[in-house]
């Protein structure tokens, strides 16, 4: 669900669609990738829960629906969780990985199932969904008064589209409500793991700490922390000791090398300092350190190199 195309490029794909695309490679099993298409996923849900093909067609053709299915705030996050649930229920894959964008609203999808439930239970939604006859006629009188006021602002045509949508949606609420509950259960299931990925810079470590706190508020534990592009330590010598040797050997090639060693040791030490608080925050989750690679990661070979470091380190990684 990260809109950046860098991962697709590294996987050797021209582009990604809303359906899994197989990735050719020399490995056992199968690997596929897709990129979320919010509207296509929403359309699929409408088709699934509509009482008839005519009901689905009426909703899909509605202008109000076409707007909210791709532009309404929160829709992308909810559809991301719907796609995750869909892939999980199809049982075609042993493992599903969701790659989120590295922004502070990346975890908004955690709230998406609850938000859709709150919307369906909201008084105004129930007011708009109330049938035009019988005991709830008084509700519709109130709804009409509300809509008349709103139409002065947004226009009568937009209100007509919205009312047509709500009437067409009638009877589908329970299906969406049940689905949202199952998505919540999947997120908290033991088989679902949240893995934080960060670089050792102070700002990205702080961002990862924010994510860890958000997950904690949702009673979700971080299962692992991967720190990418770590500067390696060359030997056990401290930056201070290396600097002293560089001073003693000033003006020589060996002295220059010790200067470089001191610089690297200082950077590596600062990175570890940055990580200390985050490691404590996610404990007892393992912390896996992936070193800076000699070349940029832009293809499957580069991804495989990262994977080698991740899984080799994960077997014996300490929690801090």
Tab-separated table of C-alpha atoms in Angstrom:
chain	number	residue	atom	x	y	z
A	1	UNK	CA	0.000	0.000	0.000
A	2	UNK	CA	3.081	2.224	-0.214
A	3	UNK	CA	2.507	4.285	-3.389
A	4	UNK	CA	6.255	4.453	-4.047
A	5	UNK	CA	7.255	2.317	-7.030
A	6	UNK	CA	10.773	1.479	-5.861
A	7	UNK	CA	9.862	-1.973	-4.559
A	8	UNK	CA	8.055	-2.853	-7.795
A	9	UNK	CA	11.142	-1.796	-9.739
A	10	UNK	CA	13.378	-3.926	-7.525
A	11	UNK	CA	11.076	-6.895	-8.063
A	12	UNK	CA	11.570	-6.517	-11.808
A	13	UNK	CA	7.991	-5.510	-12.542
A	14	UNK	CA	6.952	-2.782	-14.968
A	15	UNK	CA	4.049	-1.951	-12.703
A	16	UNK	CA	1.680	-3.530	-10.214
A	17	UNK	CA	-2.071	-4.032	-10.447
A	18	UNK	CA	-4.727	-4.944	-7.885
A	19	UNK	CA	-4.308	-8.657	-8.613
A	20	UNK	CA	-1.207	-10.687	-7.689
A	21	UNK	CA	1.528	-10.730	-10.351
A	22	UNK	CA	3.916	-13.686	-10.293
A	23	UNK	CA	7.623	-12.867	-9.983
A	24	UNK	CA	10.035	-15.201	-11.730
A	25	UNK	CA	13.059	-16.302	-9.744
A	26	UNK	CA	15.314	-19.172	-8.810
A	27	UNK	CA	13.675	-20.187	-5.544
A	28	UNK	CA	11.313	-22.871	-4.250
A	29	UNK	CA	7.632	-21.988	-4.124
A	30	UNK	CA	5.994	-18.917	-5.622
A	31	UNK	CA	6.330	-15.168	-5.050
A	32	UNK	CA	3.713	-12.621	-6.125
A	33	UNK	CA	3.116	-8.916	-5.589
A	34	UNK	CA	0.275	-6.447	-6.023
A	35	UNK	CA	-0.426	-2.769	-5.391
A	36	UNK	CA	-3.690	-1.733	-3.780
A	37	UNK	CA	-6.306	-0.220	-6.088
A	38	UNK	CA	-8.780	1.323	-3.672
A	39	UNK	CA	-11.695	1.592	-6.088
A	40	UNK	CA	-11.327	-1.939	-7.491
A	41	UNK	CA	-11.303	-3.369	-3.970
A	42	UNK	CA	-14.358	-1.304	-2.994
A	43	UNK	CA	-16.160	-2.413	-6.179
A	44	UNK	CA	-15.487	-6.029	-5.263
A	45	UNK	CA	-17.026	-5.538	-1.818
A	46	UNK	CA	-20.140	-3.972	-3.327
A	47	UNK	CA	-20.513	-6.903	-5.716
A	48	UNK	CA	-20.055	-9.344	-2.817
A	49	UNK	CA	-22.632	-7.878	-0.447
A	50	UNK	CA	-25.240	-6.571	-2.882
A	51	UNK	CA	-28.515	-8.459	-2.690
A	52	UNK	CA	-28.725	-8.700	-6.473
A	53	UNK	CA	-26.764	-7.779	-9.626
A	54	UNK	CA	-29.176	-4.871	-10.127
A	55	UNK	CA	-28.392	-3.467	-6.671
A	56	UNK	CA	-24.652	-3.737	-7.311
A	57	UNK	CA	-24.998	-2.082	-10.712
A	58	UNK	CA	-27.035	0.789	-9.269
A	59	UNK	CA	-24.370	1.502	-6.637
A	60	UNK	CA	-21.369	1.147	-8.956
A	61	UNK	CA	-22.941	3.555	-11.462
A	62	UNK	CA	-23.795	6.144	-8.807
A	63	UNK	CA	-21.716	9.342	-9.003
A	64	UNK	CA	-21.623	9.764	-5.219
A	65	UNK	CA	-20.226	6.244	-4.847
A	66	UNK	CA	-17.634	6.800	-7.576
A	67	UNK	CA	-16.367	9.839	-5.679
A	68	UNK	CA	-16.183	8.296	-2.209
A	69	UNK	CA	-14.738	4.997	-3.446
A	70	UNK	CA	-11.504	6.691	-4.483
A	71	UNK	CA	-11.333	10.070	-2.756
A	72	UNK	CA	-13.011	9.876	0.666
A	73	UNK	CA	-10.606	10.212	3.585
A	74	UNK	CA	-9.955	6.839	5.202
A	75	UNK	CA	-11.186	4.785	2.255
A	76	UNK	CA	-7.689	3.698	1.220
A	77	UNK	CA	-6.829	2.507	4.729
A	78	UNK	CA	-10.042	0.511	5.033
A	79	UNK	CA	-9.645	-1.037	1.589
A	80	UNK	CA	-6.056	-1.989	2.436
A	81	UNK	CA	-7.353	-4.061	5.321
A	82	UNK	CA	-10.104	-5.491	3.133
A	83	UNK	CA	-7.520	-6.605	0.581
A	84	UNK	CA	-5.407	-8.158	3.341
A	85	UNK	CA	-8.443	-10.050	4.630
A	86	UNK	CA	-9.382	-11.147	1.109
A	87	UNK	CA	-5.909	-12.559	0.452
A	88	UNK	CA	-5.908	-14.269	3.841
A	89	UNK	CA	-9.297	-15.903	3.237
A	90	UNK	CA	-8.392	-17.142	-0.246
A	91	UNK	CA	-5.629	-19.307	1.285
A	92	UNK	CA	-3.483	-19.039	-1.865
A	93	UNK	CA	-0.449	-17.749	0.038
A	94	UNK	CA	1.500	-19.017	3.038
A	95	UNK	CA	2.592	-15.486	3.949
A	96	UNK	CA	1.160	-12.059	3.123
A	97	UNK	CA	3.366	-8.984	3.668
A	98	UNK	CA	1.833	-5.491	3.767
A	99	UNK	CA	4.328	-2.715	3.030
A	100	UNK	CA	3.121	0.607	4.449
A	101	UNK	CA	4.430	4.060	3.512
A	102	UNK	CA	6.919	5.580	5.997
A	103	UNK	CA	4.608	8.359	7.161
A	104	UNK	CA	2.887	9.124	10.442
A	105	UNK	CA	-0.531	8.159	9.059
A	106	UNK	CA	0.775	4.768	7.893
A	107	UNK	CA	-0.994	3.058	10.789
A	108	UNK	CA	-4.373	4.658	10.134
A	109	UNK	CA	-5.465	1.295	8.760
A	110	UNK	CA	-5.539	0.038	12.364
A	111	UNK	CA	-8.510	2.327	12.983
A	112	UNK	CA	-10.223	1.648	9.641
A	113	UNK	CA	-12.398	-1.319	10.718
A	114	UNK	CA	-13.624	0.538	13.817
A	115	UNK	CA	-14.242	3.671	11.749
A	116	UNK	CA	-16.468	1.834	9.269
A	117	UNK	CA	-18.416	0.321	12.162
A	118	UNK	CA	-18.835	3.741	13.784
A	119	UNK	CA	-20.057	5.130	10.459
A	120	UNK	CA	-22.653	2.384	10.060
A	121	UNK	CA	-23.851	2.944	13.634
A	122	UNK	CA	-23.883	6.748	13.388
A	123	UNK	CA	-27.247	8.418	13.941
A	124	UNK	CA	-26.999	10.413	10.724
A	125	UNK	CA	-26.205	7.320	8.659
A	126	UNK	CA	-29.181	5.471	10.153
A	127	UNK	CA	-31.293	8.551	9.529
A	128	UNK	CA	-30.355	8.616	5.858
A	129	UNK	CA	-30.857	4.866	5.528
A	130	UNK	CA	-34.315	4.917	7.135
A	131	UNK	CA	-37.082	3.774	4.757
A	132	UNK	CA	-39.615	6.343	3.571
A	133	UNK	CA	-42.636	4.752	5.137
A	134	UNK	CA	-44.006	3.379	8.386
A	135	UNK	CA	-42.859	4.161	11.882
A	136	UNK	CA	-39.658	5.950	10.833
A	137	UNK	CA	-41.346	8.507	8.585
A	138	UNK	CA	-40.638	11.200	11.181
A	139	UNK	CA	-36.945	10.408	10.899
A	140	UNK	CA	-37.074	11.023	7.182
A	141	UNK	CA	-38.765	14.365	7.691
A	142	UNK	CA	-35.767	15.333	9.824
A	143	UNK	CA	-33.390	13.912	7.224
A	144	UNK	CA	-35.050	15.861	4.442
A	145	UNK	CA	-34.732	19.084	6.438
A	146	UNK	CA	-31.042	18.367	7.003
A	147	UNK	CA	-30.444	17.541	3.341
A	148	UNK	CA	-32.299	20.644	2.208
A	149	UNK	CA	-29.893	22.750	4.273
A	150	UNK	CA	-26.842	20.893	2.963
A	151	UNK	CA	-28.036	21.167	-0.647
A	152	UNK	CA	-27.763	24.944	-0.426
A	153	UNK	CA	-24.026	24.484	0.110
A	154	UNK	CA	-23.074	21.557	-2.135
A	155	UNK	CA	-25.907	21.674	-4.665
A	156	UNK	CA	-29.084	19.699	-5.083
A	157	UNK	CA	-27.642	17.344	-7.701
A	158	UNK	CA	-24.933	16.131	-5.327
A	159	UNK	CA	-27.548	15.505	-2.635
A	160	UNK	CA	-29.711	13.556	-5.081
A	161	UNK	CA	-26.720	11.356	-5.927
A	162	UNK	CA	-26.026	10.782	-2.229
A	163	UNK	CA	-29.635	9.877	-1.444
A	164	UNK	CA	-29.759	7.507	-4.408
A	165	UNK	CA	-26.609	5.834	-3.114
A	166	UNK	CA	-27.929	5.414	0.431
A	167	UNK	CA	-31.195	3.970	-0.802
A	168	UNK	CA	-29.340	1.536	-3.074
A	169	UNK	CA	-27.064	0.568	-0.170
A	170	UNK	CA	-30.011	-0.523	1.995
A	171	UNK	CA	-29.634	-4.053	3.343
A	172	UNK	CA	-25.859	-4.259	2.891
A	173	UNK	CA	-24.823	-2.683	6.190
A	174	UNK	CA	-24.635	-5.904	8.179
A	175	UNK	CA	-22.306	-7.522	5.672
A	176	UNK	CA	-19.901	-4.580	5.939
A	177	UNK	CA	-20.195	-4.552	9.739
A	178	UNK	CA	-19.450	-8.284	10.022
A	179	UNK	CA	-16.523	-7.972	7.630
A	180	UNK	CA	-15.033	-5.093	9.635
A	181	UNK	CA	-15.202	-7.207	12.795
A	182	UNK	CA	-13.406	-10.103	11.083
A	183	UNK	CA	-10.703	-7.727	9.872
A	184	UNK	CA	-10.181	-6.538	13.463
A	185	UNK	CA	-9.861	-10.137	14.611
A	186	UNK	CA	-7.287	-10.821	11.889
A	187	UNK	CA	-5.152	-7.845	12.969
A	188	UNK	CA	-5.031	-9.113	16.545
A	189	UNK	CA	-4.573	-12.773	15.578
A	190	UNK	CA	-1.446	-14.579	16.762
A	191	UNK	CA	-0.591	-15.308	13.141
A	192	UNK	CA	-0.344	-11.579	12.334
A	193	UNK	CA	3.010	-9.944	13.101
A	194	UNK	CA	3.912	-6.252	13.003
A	195	UNK	CA	7.539	-5.592	12.066
A	196	UNK	CA	9.041	-2.107	12.308
A	197	UNK	CA	11.699	-1.091	9.775
A	198	UNK	CA	13.883	1.958	10.390
A	199	UNK	CA	17.256	3.403	9.546
A	200	UNK	CA	19.530	4.408	12.457
A	201	UNK	CA	19.080	8.165	11.962
A	202	UNK	CA	17.581	10.041	14.894
A	203	UNK	CA	14.485	11.205	12.967
A	204	UNK	CA	13.581	7.766	11.605
A	205	UNK	CA	14.171	6.164	14.999
A	206	UNK	CA	11.774	8.687	16.543
A	207	UNK	CA	9.234	7.868	13.819
A	208	UNK	CA	9.561	4.153	14.559
A	209	UNK	CA	9.064	4.907	18.246
A	210	UNK	CA	5.831	6.705	17.384
A	211	UNK	CA	4.659	3.657	15.426
A	212	UNK	CA	5.503	1.393	18.374
A	213	UNK	CA	3.417	3.608	20.664
A	214	UNK	CA	0.470	3.560	18.230
A	215	UNK	CA	0.618	-0.216	18.087
A	216	UNK	CA	0.799	-0.382	21.872
A	217	UNK	CA	-2.340	1.756	22.138
A	218	UNK	CA	-4.075	-0.850	19.969
A	219	UNK	CA	-2.776	-3.655	22.245
A	220	UNK	CA	-0.554	-4.933	19.432
A	221	UNK	CA	3.025	-5.929	20.183
A	222	UNK	CA	5.918	-5.253	17.819
A	223	UNK	CA	7.256	-8.677	16.859
A	224	UNK	CA	10.584	-7.506	15.415
A	225	UNK	CA	12.596	-4.370	14.670
A	226	UNK	CA	14.762	-4.270	11.543
A	227	UNK	CA	17.316	-1.469	11.372
A	228	UNK	CA	18.555	-0.963	7.831
A	229	UNK	CA	21.753	0.705	6.582
A	230	UNK	CA	23.736	0.432	9.789
A	231	UNK	CA	27.379	1.523	9.690
A	232	UNK	CA	29.502	-1.510	10.604
A	233	UNK	CA	32.135	-1.623	13.318
A	234	UNK	CA	35.589	-2.549	12.021
A	235	UNK	CA	37.101	-4.318	14.990
A	236	UNK	CA	36.631	-3.522	18.658
A	237	UNK	CA	38.656	-0.310	18.865
A	238	UNK	CA	36.776	2.733	20.144
A	239	UNK	CA	36.637	6.018	18.282
A	240	UNK	CA	38.820	7.645	20.956
A	241	UNK	CA	41.514	4.964	20.732
A	242	UNK	CA	41.524	5.085	16.930
A	243	UNK	CA	41.810	8.877	17.021
A	244	UNK	CA	44.826	8.665	19.330
A	245	UNK	CA	46.559	6.237	16.968
A	246	UNK	CA	45.749	8.517	14.026
A	247	UNK	CA	47.375	11.434	15.834
A	248	UNK	CA	50.476	9.381	16.587
A	249	UNK	CA	50.720	8.284	12.934
A	250	UNK	CA	49.770	11.656	11.436
A	251	UNK	CA	51.062	12.206	7.915
A	252	UNK	CA	51.218	8.500	7.054
A	253	UNK	CA	48.840	6.274	5.082
A	254	UNK	CA	48.249	4.202	8.197
A	255	UNK	CA	47.387	7.361	10.104
A	256	UNK	CA	44.797	8.255	7.456
A	257	UNK	CA	43.288	4.788	7.800
A	258	UNK	CA	43.052	5.210	11.563
A	259	UNK	CA	41.324	8.563	11.013
A	260	UNK	CA	38.745	6.803	8.843
A	261	UNK	CA	38.397	4.074	11.456
A	262	UNK	CA	37.790	6.674	14.161
A	263	UNK	CA	35.142	8.386	12.033
A	264	UNK	CA	33.345	5.110	11.336
A	265	UNK	CA	33.523	4.046	14.976
A	266	UNK	CA	32.014	7.370	16.052
A	267	UNK	CA	29.131	7.086	13.570
A	268	UNK	CA	28.461	3.467	14.572
A	269	UNK	CA	28.479	4.409	18.251
A	270	UNK	CA	26.015	7.262	17.702
A	271	UNK	CA	23.706	4.973	15.739
A	272	UNK	CA	23.682	2.489	18.604
A	273	UNK	CA	22.899	5.350	20.995
A	274	UNK	CA	19.937	6.351	18.802
A	275	UNK	CA	18.625	2.781	18.841
A	276	UNK	CA	18.926	2.116	22.556
A	277	UNK	CA	15.637	3.718	23.567
A	278	UNK	CA	13.716	2.209	20.653
A	279	UNK	CA	15.070	-1.272	21.380
A	280	UNK	CA	13.890	-0.940	24.980
A	281	UNK	CA	10.474	0.271	23.818
A	282	UNK	CA	9.863	-2.773	21.582
A	283	UNK	CA	11.471	-5.347	23.937
A	284	UNK	CA	11.372	-8.330	23.997
A	285	UNK	CA	11.143	-8.116	20.200
A	286	UNK	CA	14.458	-8.969	18.500
A	287	UNK	CA	16.440	-6.141	16.906
A	288	UNK	CA	17.991	-7.128	13.578
A	289	UNK	CA	20.716	-4.905	12.155
A	290	UNK	CA	21.281	-4.826	8.387
A	291	UNK	CA	24.556	-3.146	7.370
A	292	UNK	CA	25.077	-0.549	4.675
A	293	UNK	CA	25.580	-2.518	1.452
A	294	UNK	CA	28.334	-1.752	-1.030
A	295	UNK	CA	25.811	-1.160	-3.828
A	296	UNK	CA	22.356	0.372	-4.070
A	297	UNK	CA	19.412	-2.030	-3.799
A	298	UNK	CA	17.535	-1.856	-7.089
A	299	UNK	CA	16.894	-5.467	-8.121
A	300	UNK	CA	16.159	-8.972	-6.843
A	301	UNK	CA	19.829	-9.650	-6.114
A	302	UNK	CA	19.924	-6.618	-3.834
A	303	UNK	CA	16.746	-7.710	-2.057
A	304	UNK	CA	18.215	-11.193	-1.639
A	305	UNK	CA	21.331	-9.670	-0.052
A	306	UNK	CA	19.175	-7.812	2.463
A	307	UNK	CA	17.226	-11.007	3.120
A	308	UNK	CA	20.435	-12.895	3.825
A	309	UNK	CA	21.418	-10.362	6.490
A	310	UNK	CA	17.914	-10.243	7.995
A	311	UNK	CA	17.427	-13.969	8.394
A	312	UNK	CA	20.997	-14.755	9.352
A	313	UNK	CA	20.857	-12.122	12.086
A	314	UNK	CA	17.322	-13.020	13.195
A	315	UNK	CA	18.371	-16.514	14.250
A	316	UNK	CA	20.601	-15.165	17.012
A	317	UNK	CA	19.551	-11.533	17.391
A	318	UNK	CA	19.490	-10.136	20.951
A	319	UNK	CA	16.503	-8.112	22.056
A	320	UNK	CA	18.607	-4.983	22.545
